[in-house]
PDB file of C-alpha atoms in Angstrom:
ATOM      1  CA  UNK E   1      18.885  24.882 -10.058  1.00 56.00           C
ATOM      2  CA  UNK E   2      15.364  23.493  -9.707  1.00 64.00           C
ATOM      3  CA  UNK E   3      13.200  22.937 -12.729  1.00 89.00           C
ATOM      4  CA  UNK E   4       9.414  22.803 -12.846  1.00 90.00           C
ATOM      5  CA  UNK E   5       9.317  18.996 -12.931  1.00 89.00           C
ATOM      6  CA  UNK E   6      11.372  18.746  -9.743  1.00 90.00           C
ATOM      7  CA  UNK E   7       9.176  21.296  -7.998  1.00 92.00           C
ATOM      8  CA  UNK E   8       5.995  19.435  -9.037  1.00 93.00           C
ATOM      9  CA  UNK E   9       7.460  16.202  -7.713  1.00 93.00           C
ATOM     10  CA  UNK E  10       8.532  17.796  -4.407  1.00 93.00           C
ATOM     11  CA  UNK E  11       5.046  19.226  -3.973  1.00 94.00           C
ATOM     12  CA  UNK E  12       3.530  15.806  -4.694  1.00 94.00           C
ATOM     13  CA  UNK E  13       5.767  14.144  -2.088  1.00 94.00           C
ATOM     14  CA  UNK E  14       4.956  16.779   0.544  1.00 94.00           C
ATOM     15  CA  UNK E  15       1.225  16.398  -0.051  1.00 95.00           C
ATOM     16  CA  UNK E  16       0.950  12.629  -0.526  1.00 94.00           C
ATOM     17  CA  UNK E  17       3.794  10.922   1.338  1.00 95.00           C
ATOM     18  CA  UNK E  18       1.840  10.327   4.570  1.00 94.00           C
ATOM     19  CA  UNK E  19      -1.000   8.726   2.609  1.00 93.00           C
ATOM     20  CA  UNK E  20       1.458   6.551   0.689  1.00 95.00           C
ATOM     21  CA  UNK E  21       3.057   5.380   3.943  1.00 94.00           C
ATOM     22  CA  UNK E  22      -0.369   4.468   5.401  1.00 92.00           C
ATOM     23  CA  UNK E  23      -1.198   2.516   2.251  1.00 92.00           C
ATOM     24  CA  UNK E  24       2.188   0.787   2.291  1.00 93.00           C
ATOM     25  CA  UNK E  25       1.714  -0.200   5.948  1.00 92.00           C
ATOM     26  CA  UNK E  26      -1.557  -1.863   5.039  1.00 90.00           C
ATOM     27  CA  UNK E  27      -0.072  -3.562   1.981  1.00 90.00           C
ATOM     28  CA  UNK E  28       2.817  -4.891   4.088  1.00 89.00           C
ATOM     29  CA  UNK E  29       0.439  -5.936   6.888  1.00 84.00           C
ATOM     30  CA  UNK E  30       1.879  -3.515   9.400  1.00 83.00           C
ATOM     31  CA  UNK E  31       5.600  -3.901   8.656  1.00 86.00           C
ATOM     32  CA  UNK E  32       6.626  -0.285   9.244  1.00 89.00           C
ATOM     33  CA  UNK E  33      10.181  -0.677   7.958  1.00 89.00           C
ATOM     34  CA  UNK E  34       9.171  -2.493   4.789  1.00 89.00           C
ATOM     35  CA  UNK E  35       6.426   0.116   4.274  1.00 92.00           C
ATOM     36  CA  UNK E  36       8.959   2.951   4.439  1.00 93.00           C
ATOM     37  CA  UNK E  37      11.237   1.120   1.999  1.00 93.00           C
ATOM     38  CA  UNK E  38       8.283   0.462  -0.288  1.00 93.00           C
ATOM     39  CA  UNK E  39       7.306   4.137  -0.341  1.00 95.00           C
ATOM     40  CA  UNK E  40      10.872   5.198  -1.063  1.00 94.00           C
ATOM     41  CA  UNK E  41      11.178   2.718  -3.942  1.00 94.00           C
ATOM     42  CA  UNK E  42       7.759   3.764  -5.258  1.00 95.00           C
ATOM     43  CA  UNK E  43       8.701   7.446  -5.183  1.00 95.00           C
ATOM     44  CA  UNK E  44      11.990   6.718  -6.938  1.00 94.00           C
ATOM     45  CA  UNK E  45      10.183   4.901  -9.737  1.00 94.00           C
ATOM     46  CA  UNK E  46       7.537   7.620  -9.866  1.00 95.00           C
ATOM     47  CA  UNK E  47      10.188  10.323 -10.271  1.00 94.00           C
ATOM     48  CA  UNK E  48      11.673   8.492 -13.235  1.00 92.00           C
ATOM     49  CA  UNK E  49       8.209   8.120 -14.789  1.00 93.00           C
ATOM     50  CA  UNK E  50       6.931  11.561 -13.769  1.00 93.00           C
ATOM     51  CA  UNK E  51       5.960  12.678 -17.311  1.00 92.00           C
ATOM     52  CA  UNK E  52       3.925   9.491 -17.786  1.00 92.00           C
ATOM     53  CA  UNK E  53       2.271  10.020 -14.384  1.00 92.00           C
ATOM     54  CA  UNK E  54       1.286  13.572 -15.358  1.00 91.00           C
ATOM     55  CA  UNK E  55      -0.409  12.245 -18.532  1.00 91.00           C
ATOM     56  CA  UNK E  56      -2.145   9.307 -16.823  1.00 89.00           C
ATOM     57  CA  UNK E  57      -5.937   9.253 -16.925  1.00 88.00           C
ATOM     58  CA  UNK E  58      -5.947   7.872 -13.353  1.00 87.00           C
ATOM     59  CA  UNK E  59      -2.845   9.270 -11.613  1.00 88.00           C
ATOM     60  CA  UNK E  60      -3.742   7.801  -8.214  1.00 87.00           C
ATOM     61  CA  UNK E  61      -4.175   4.360  -9.702  1.00 87.00           C
ATOM     62  CA  UNK E  62      -0.880   4.773 -11.538  1.00 91.00           C
ATOM     63  CA  UNK E  63       0.965   5.317  -8.250  1.00 93.00           C
ATOM     64  CA  UNK E  64      -0.841   2.432  -6.528  1.00 91.00           C
ATOM     65  CA  UNK E  65       0.101   0.140  -9.388  1.00 91.00           C
ATOM     66  CA  UNK E  66       3.757   1.153  -9.064  1.00 93.00           C
ATOM     67  CA  UNK E  67       3.520   0.421  -5.333  1.00 94.00           C
ATOM     68  CA  UNK E  68       1.937  -3.016  -5.743  1.00 91.00           C
ATOM     69  CA  UNK E  69       4.347  -3.995  -8.516  1.00 90.00           C
ATOM     70  CA  UNK E  70       7.295  -2.833  -6.404  1.00 91.00           C
ATOM     71  CA  UNK E  71       6.088  -4.891  -3.442  1.00 89.00           C
ATOM     72  CA  UNK E  72       5.561  -7.934  -5.667  1.00 84.00           C
ATOM     73  CA  UNK E  73       9.054  -7.535  -7.136  1.00 81.00           C
ATOM     74  CA  UNK E  74      10.515  -7.196  -3.632  1.00 74.00           C
ATOM     75  CA  UNK E  75       8.854 -10.424  -2.488  1.00 67.00           C
ATOM     76  CA  UNK E  76      10.301 -12.279  -5.479  1.00 66.00           C
ATOM     77  CA  UNK E  77      13.887 -11.265  -4.683  1.00 61.00           C
ATOM     78  CA  UNK E  78      15.946 -14.218  -3.408  1.00 58.00           C
ATOM     79  CA  UNK E  79      17.120 -12.231  -0.360  1.00 52.00           C
ATOM     80  CA  UNK E  80      13.509 -11.576   0.646  1.00 49.00           C
ATOM     81  CA  UNK E  81      12.940 -15.319   0.831  1.00 48.00           C
ATOM     82  CA  UNK E  82      15.861 -15.718   3.255  1.00 49.00           C
ATOM     83  CA  UNK E  83      14.654 -12.997   5.610  1.00 55.00           C
ATOM     84  CA  UNK E  84      12.626 -14.110   8.593  1.00 58.00           C
ATOM     85  CA  UNK E  85      10.301 -11.855  10.566  1.00 60.00           C
ATOM     86  CA  UNK E  86      11.109 -11.354  14.240  1.00 61.00           C
ATOM     87  CA  UNK E  87       8.611 -12.367  16.900  1.00 62.00           C
ATOM     88  CA  UNK E  88       9.067  -9.037  18.680  1.00 61.00           C
ATOM     89  CA  UNK E  89       9.669  -5.806  16.826  1.00 53.00           C
ATOM     90  CA  UNK E  90      12.083  -3.309  18.376  1.00 50.00           C
ATOM     91  CA  UNK E  91       9.665  -0.422  17.931  1.00 52.00           C
ATOM     92  CA  UNK E  92       5.897  -0.384  17.604  1.00 51.00           C
ATOM     93  CA  UNK E  93       3.965   1.949  15.355  1.00 51.00           C
ATOM     94  CA  UNK E  94       1.440   3.875  17.401  1.00 54.00           C
ATOM     95  CA  UNK E  95      -2.203   3.888  16.395  1.00 50.00           C
ATOM     96  CA  UNK E  96      -3.754   7.159  15.368  1.00 57.00           C
ATOM     97  CA  UNK E  97      -5.446   9.062  18.222  1.00 61.00           C
ATOM     98  CA  UNK E  98      -8.868   7.685  19.099  1.00 62.00           C
ATOM     99  CA  UNK E  99      -8.184   4.278  17.544  1.00 62.00           C
ATOM    100  CA  UNK E 100      -8.342   1.149  19.698  1.00 69.00           C
ATOM    101  CA  UNK E 101      -4.830  -0.366  19.548  1.00 71.00           C
ATOM    102  CA  UNK E 102      -6.145  -3.907  20.081  1.00 75.00           C
ATOM    103  CA  UNK E 103      -8.478  -3.574  17.091  1.00 75.00           C
ATOM    104  CA  UNK E 104      -5.646  -2.225  14.940  1.00 76.00           C
ATOM    105  CA  UNK E 105      -3.409  -5.149  15.940  1.00 79.00           C
ATOM    106  CA  UNK E 106      -6.177  -7.640  15.121  1.00 82.00           C
ATOM    107  CA  UNK E 107      -6.793  -6.023  11.743  1.00 81.00           C
ATOM    108  CA  UNK E 108      -3.089  -6.032  10.888  1.00 83.00           C
ATOM    109  CA  UNK E 109      -2.824  -9.703  11.878  1.00 84.00           C
ATOM    110  CA  UNK E 110      -5.860 -10.510   9.737  1.00 87.00           C
ATOM    111  CA  UNK E 111      -4.421  -8.560   6.783  1.00 87.00           C
ATOM    112  CA  UNK E 112      -1.120 -10.389   7.230  1.00 87.00           C
ATOM    113  CA  UNK E 113      -3.019 -13.636   6.678  1.00 88.00           C
ATOM    114  CA  UNK E 114      -4.156 -12.557   3.222  1.00 90.00           C
ATOM    115  CA  UNK E 115      -2.072 -13.157   0.107  1.00 89.00           C
ATOM    116  CA  UNK E 116      -0.424  -9.884  -1.061  1.00 86.00           C
ATOM    117  CA  UNK E 117      -2.649  -9.386  -4.119  1.00 88.00           C
ATOM    118  CA  UNK E 118      -5.824  -9.978  -2.088  1.00 91.00           C
ATOM    119  CA  UNK E 119      -4.524  -7.584   0.581  1.00 91.00           C
ATOM    120  CA  UNK E 120      -3.972  -4.949  -2.112  1.00 90.00           C
ATOM    121  CA  UNK E 121      -7.576  -5.316  -3.305  1.00 93.00           C
ATOM    122  CA  UNK E 122      -8.880  -4.795   0.238  1.00 92.00           C
ATOM    123  CA  UNK E 123      -6.626  -1.781   0.842  1.00 89.00           C
ATOM    124  CA  UNK E 124      -7.623  -0.056  -2.391  1.00 89.00           C
ATOM    125  CA  UNK E 125     -11.331  -0.889  -2.156  1.00 90.00           C
ATOM    126  CA  UNK E 126     -11.876  -0.080   1.532  1.00 88.00           C
ATOM    127  CA  UNK E 127      -8.999   2.077   2.753  1.00 84.00           C
ATOM    128  CA  UNK E 128      -8.879   4.259  -0.358  1.00 85.00           C
ATOM    129  CA  UNK E 129     -12.549   3.769  -1.247  1.00 86.00           C
ATOM    130  CA  UNK E 130     -11.756   3.043  -4.898  1.00 87.00           C
ATOM    131  CA  UNK E 131     -14.484   1.515  -7.005  1.00 89.00           C
ATOM    132  CA  UNK E 132     -14.050  -1.812  -8.767  1.00 92.00           C
ATOM    133  CA  UNK E 133     -12.917  -0.232 -12.047  1.00 91.00           C
ATOM    134  CA  UNK E 134     -10.299   2.010 -10.397  1.00 88.00           C
ATOM    135  CA  UNK E 135      -8.977  -0.889  -8.316  1.00 90.00           C
ATOM    136  CA  UNK E 136      -8.730  -3.071 -11.426  1.00 90.00           C
ATOM    137  CA  UNK E 137      -6.842  -0.310 -13.234  1.00 87.00           C
ATOM    138  CA  UNK E 138      -4.461   0.177 -10.300  1.00 84.00           C
ATOM    139  CA  UNK E 139      -3.719  -3.542 -10.077  1.00 86.00           C
ATOM    140  CA  UNK E 140      -3.693  -4.227 -13.799  1.00 87.00           C
ATOM    141  CA  UNK E 141      -6.351  -6.912 -13.650  1.00 90.00           C
ATOM    142  CA  UNK E 142      -9.980  -7.394 -14.679  1.00 93.00           C
ATOM    143  CA  UNK E 143     -12.951  -6.091 -12.736  1.00 93.00           C
ATOM    144  CA  UNK E 144     -14.092  -9.688 -12.255  1.00 94.00           C
ATOM    145  CA  UNK E 145     -10.782 -10.489 -10.567  1.00 94.00           C
ATOM    146  CA  UNK E 146     -11.248  -7.539  -8.213  1.00 93.00           C
ATOM    147  CA  UNK E 147     -14.764  -8.706  -7.336  1.00 95.00           C
ATOM    148  CA  UNK E 148     -13.747 -12.304  -6.692  1.00 94.00           C
ATOM    149  CA  UNK E 149     -10.619 -11.308  -4.732  1.00 94.00           C
ATOM    150  CA  UNK E 150     -12.695  -8.897  -2.643  1.00 93.00           C
ATOM    151  CA  UNK E 151     -15.281 -11.561  -1.844  1.00 93.00           C
ATOM    152  CA  UNK E 152     -12.619 -14.119  -0.868  1.00 93.00           C
ATOM    153  CA  UNK E 153     -10.684 -11.578   1.180  1.00 92.00           C
ATOM    154  CA  UNK E 154     -13.746 -10.460   3.114  1.00 91.00           C
ATOM    155  CA  UNK E 155     -14.627 -14.078   3.814  1.00 90.00           C
ATOM    156  CA  UNK E 156     -11.136 -14.721   5.193  1.00 90.00           C
ATOM    157  CA  UNK E 157     -11.143 -11.499   7.227  1.00 89.00           C
ATOM    158  CA  UNK E 158     -14.547 -12.263   8.741  1.00 87.00           C
ATOM    159  CA  UNK E 159     -13.342 -15.719   9.745  1.00 87.00           C
ATOM    160  CA  UNK E 160     -10.194 -14.376  11.397  1.00 85.00           C
ATOM    161  CA  UNK E 161     -11.581 -11.313  13.178  1.00 81.00           C
ATOM    162  CA  UNK E 162     -13.410 -11.600  16.472  1.00 65.00           C
ATOM    163  CA  UNK E 163     -16.522  -9.391  16.614  1.00 64.00           C
ATOM    164  CA  UNK E 164     -16.107  -6.497  19.076  1.00 54.00           C
ATOM    165  CA  UNK E 165     -19.068  -7.555  21.277  1.00 58.00           C
ATOM    166  CA  UNK E 166     -17.681 -11.069  21.778  1.00 59.00           C
ATOM    167  CA  UNK E 167     -14.191 -10.152  23.030  1.00 52.00           C
ATOM    168  CA  UNK E 168     -13.299 -11.493  26.476  1.00 52.00           C
TER     169      UNK E 168
END
């Protein structure tokens, strides 16, 4: 027997899961498997806290904060510190139609070079187009922290990305 809460949650997952996976891929710097695990863990936590989510003044930020906190917790686990990334992945996530695969790979590599918190600021500010206040609320930090992290992240990204016109 399905209750209203379960139906609301199912509807949410159907409507938002793809967006959550895209966000998780960016937060994990292109690690498709970790992104899928992150979304699953985020949705599990969201289900448990569904009533609080429904009352939240910024529901989107609430979910993003769960996602970032879950990723941070995952990175702190002792087993995560023993895992080593492989040089070659067994399967490659395809770029969306009309997107230059080389540019996507360069962006993912550049994002991978950012610390996780800085990467989260960039994803929320530019991928989700959140303003400074909404990003600060999602990450549980001050607006000044968002501004400084954004500035540092953009500086690092600019230094690591090759401008399109200068590619060999």
